[in-house]
mmCIF file of C-alpha atoms in Angstrom:
data_model
loop_
_atom_site.group_PDB
_atom_site.id
_atom_site.type_symbol
_atom_site.label_atom_id
_atom_site.label_comp_id
_atom_site.label_asym_id
_atom_site.label_seq_id
_atom_site.Cartn_x
_atom_site.Cartn_y
_atom_site.Cartn_z
ATOM 1 C CA ASN F 1 -27.747 41.149 18.010
ATOM 2 C CA PHE F 2 -29.750 39.256 20.598
ATOM 3 C CA VAL F 3 -31.337 36.127 19.115
ATOM 4 C CA THR F 4 -33.997 33.982 20.730
ATOM 5 C CA ALA F 5 -36.092 31.057 19.531
ATOM 6 C CA CYS F 6 -39.841 31.377 19.106
ATOM 7 C CA ASP F 7 -40.394 28.511 21.584
ATOM 8 C CA ILE F 8 -38.925 30.477 24.513
ATOM 9 C CA PRO F 9 -41.917 32.498 25.761
ATOM 10 C CA GLU F 10 -40.183 34.627 28.414
ATOM 11 C CA ILE F 11 -37.057 36.739 28.311
ATOM 12 C CA ASP F 12 -34.931 37.735 31.280
ATOM 13 C CA ILE F 13 -33.909 41.260 30.284
ATOM 14 C CA GLY F 14 -31.238 41.263 33.004
ATOM 15 C CA LEU F 15 -29.542 38.248 31.421
ATOM 16 C CA VAL F 16 -29.796 39.781 27.956
ATOM 17 C CA SER F 17 -28.256 43.004 29.254
ATOM 18 C CA LYS F 18 -25.437 41.043 30.913
ATOM 19 C CA MET F 19 -24.743 39.166 27.667
ATOM 20 C CA LEU F 20 -24.667 42.389 25.670
ATOM 21 C CA LYS F 21 -22.164 43.868 28.131
ATOM 22 C CA LEU F 22 -20.027 40.724 27.947
ATOM 23 C CA ALA F 23 -20.025 40.849 24.151
ATOM 24 C CA GLY F 24 -17.208 43.424 24.075
ATOM 25 C CA ASN F 25 -14.841 41.968 21.487
ATOM 26 C CA ALA F 26 -16.604 38.609 21.368
ATOM 27 C CA GLU F 27 -18.498 37.466 18.307
ATOM 28 C CA MET F 28 -20.977 35.401 20.277
ATOM 29 C CA VAL F 29 -22.114 35.167 23.902
ATOM 30 C CA VAL F 30 -23.896 31.953 24.830
ATOM 31 C CA PRO F 31 -25.524 31.006 28.140
ATOM 32 C CA VAL F 32 -24.516 27.638 29.566
ATOM 33 C CA SER F 33 -26.234 25.931 32.485
ATOM 34 C CA TYR F 34 -24.519 24.213 35.379
ATOM 35 C CA GLY F 35 -25.192 20.897 33.624
ATOM 36 C CA ASN F 36 -23.199 22.146 30.619
ATOM 37 C CA LYS F 37 -26.312 22.677 28.538
ATOM 38 C CA TYR F 38 -25.735 25.413 25.979
ATOM 39 C CA GLU F 39 -28.537 27.776 24.935
ATOM 40 C CA PRO F 40 -27.399 29.084 21.510
ATOM 41 C CA MET F 41 -30.954 30.119 20.650
ATOM 42 C CA PHE F 42 -30.930 32.612 23.517
ATOM 43 C CA ALA F 43 -27.647 34.319 22.728
ATOM 44 C CA VAL F 44 -25.870 37.377 21.357
ATOM 45 C CA TYR F 45 -24.183 37.310 17.934
ATOM 46 C CA ARG F 46 -22.231 39.854 15.938
ATOM 47 C CA LYS F 47 -22.994 40.183 12.239
ATOM 48 C CA SER F 48 -19.374 39.258 11.599
ATOM 49 C CA VAL F 49 -20.217 35.563 12.170
ATOM 50 C CA VAL F 50 -22.445 35.361 9.089
ATOM 51 C CA LYS F 51 -19.556 34.314 6.820
ATOM 52 C CA GLN F 52 -18.566 31.557 9.258
ATOM 53 C CA ILE F 53 -22.179 30.372 9.466
ATOM 54 C CA GLU F 54 -22.345 30.196 5.667
ATOM 55 C CA LYS F 55 -19.148 28.098 5.571
ATOM 56 C CA ILE F 56 -20.515 25.709 8.205
ATOM 57 C CA LEU F 57 -23.779 25.339 6.269
ATOM 58 C CA GLU F 58 -21.921 24.750 2.990
ATOM 59 C CA LYS F 59 -20.040 21.867 4.644
ATOM 60 C CA GLY F 60 -23.329 20.337 5.816
ATOM 61 C CA GLY F 61 -23.122 21.552 9.405
ATOM 62 C CA ARG F 62 -26.447 22.211 11.087
ATOM 63 C CA LYS F 63 -25.624 22.828 14.762
ATOM 64 C CA ILE F 64 -25.240 26.394 15.956
ATOM 65 C CA MET F 65 -22.585 25.408 18.488
ATOM 66 C CA GLU F 66 -20.258 24.461 15.607
ATOM 67 C CA LEU F 67 -19.791 28.196 15.272
ATOM 68 C CA ALA F 68 -18.109 28.386 18.696
ATOM 69 C CA GLY F 69 -15.011 26.744 17.243
ATOM 70 C CA HIS F 70 -14.773 29.423 14.554
ATOM 71 C CA ALA F 71 -15.730 32.588 16.427
ATOM 72 C CA LYS F 72 -14.522 34.325 19.560
ATOM 73 C CA THR F 73 -17.029 33.026 22.091
ATOM 74 C CA VAL F 74 -17.878 34.024 25.649
ATOM 75 C CA PHE F 75 -19.958 31.708 27.819
ATOM 76 C CA VAL F 76 -22.105 33.065 30.632
ATOM 77 C CA GLU F 77 -23.442 31.000 33.517
ATOM 78 C CA PHE F 78 -27.156 30.503 33.218
ATOM 79 C CA GLU F 79 -29.612 29.144 35.745
ATOM 80 C CA GLY F 80 -33.002 30.103 34.343
ATOM 81 C CA LYS F 81 -34.996 28.904 37.341
ATOM 82 C CA GLY F 82 -38.453 30.379 37.505
ATOM 83 C CA TRP F 83 -38.611 31.864 34.025
ATOM 84 C CA TYR F 84 -36.793 29.838 31.374
ATOM 85 C CA ARG F 85 -38.952 27.494 29.350
ATOM 86 C CA ASN F 86 -38.456 25.773 26.033
ATOM 87 C CA ILE F 87 -41.841 24.780 24.689
ATOM 88 C CA ASN F 88 -41.626 21.918 22.217
ATOM 89 C CA SER F 89 -44.966 20.181 22.561
ATOM 90 C CA ARG F 90 -48.616 20.782 23.366
ATOM 91 C CA LYS F 91 -47.964 19.253 26.804
ATOM 92 C CA ASP F 92 -45.118 21.736 27.455
ATOM 93 C CA TYR F 93 -47.409 24.588 26.414
ATOM 94 C CA GLU F 94 -50.264 23.505 28.670
ATOM 95 C CA GLU F 95 -47.878 23.066 31.619
ATOM 96 C CA TYR F 96 -46.456 26.530 30.985
ATOM 97 C CA LEU F 97 -49.954 28.055 30.977
ATOM 98 C CA ARG F 98 -50.800 26.385 34.306
ATOM 99 C CA GLU F 99 -47.587 27.724 35.876
ATOM 100 C CA LEU F 100 -48.207 31.162 34.398
ATOM 101 C CA GLU F 101 -51.720 31.299 35.879
ATOM 102 C CA LYS F 102 -50.215 30.725 39.342
ATOM 103 C CA ARG F 103 -47.821 33.665 38.912
ATOM 104 C CA LEU F 104 -50.215 36.227 37.438
ATOM 105 C CA PRO F 105 -52.354 38.364 39.747
ATOM 106 C CA PHE F 106 -55.592 37.936 37.766
#
């Protein structure tokens, strides 16, 4: 299952396809940037991790990356230049719209 957050407005289908191919026997495939920034809300997960997620939540855990220590995980290099955005504020949204206007032909 490919999972993405609602605050990521664009999806690189090539990266998603690569992650799905890398999934093989892995339970999760997570992009990581060159600065070691993980993107667990733009990742691939098998349904088999649900039990582990429930255990983490029961113990008070709230970070998705806690799952990496309990599931077979593959990390994929991720650059994201030119398309990846994480919109967390009105300012981020307005900046994204300005950049989008420059890229669109109309």
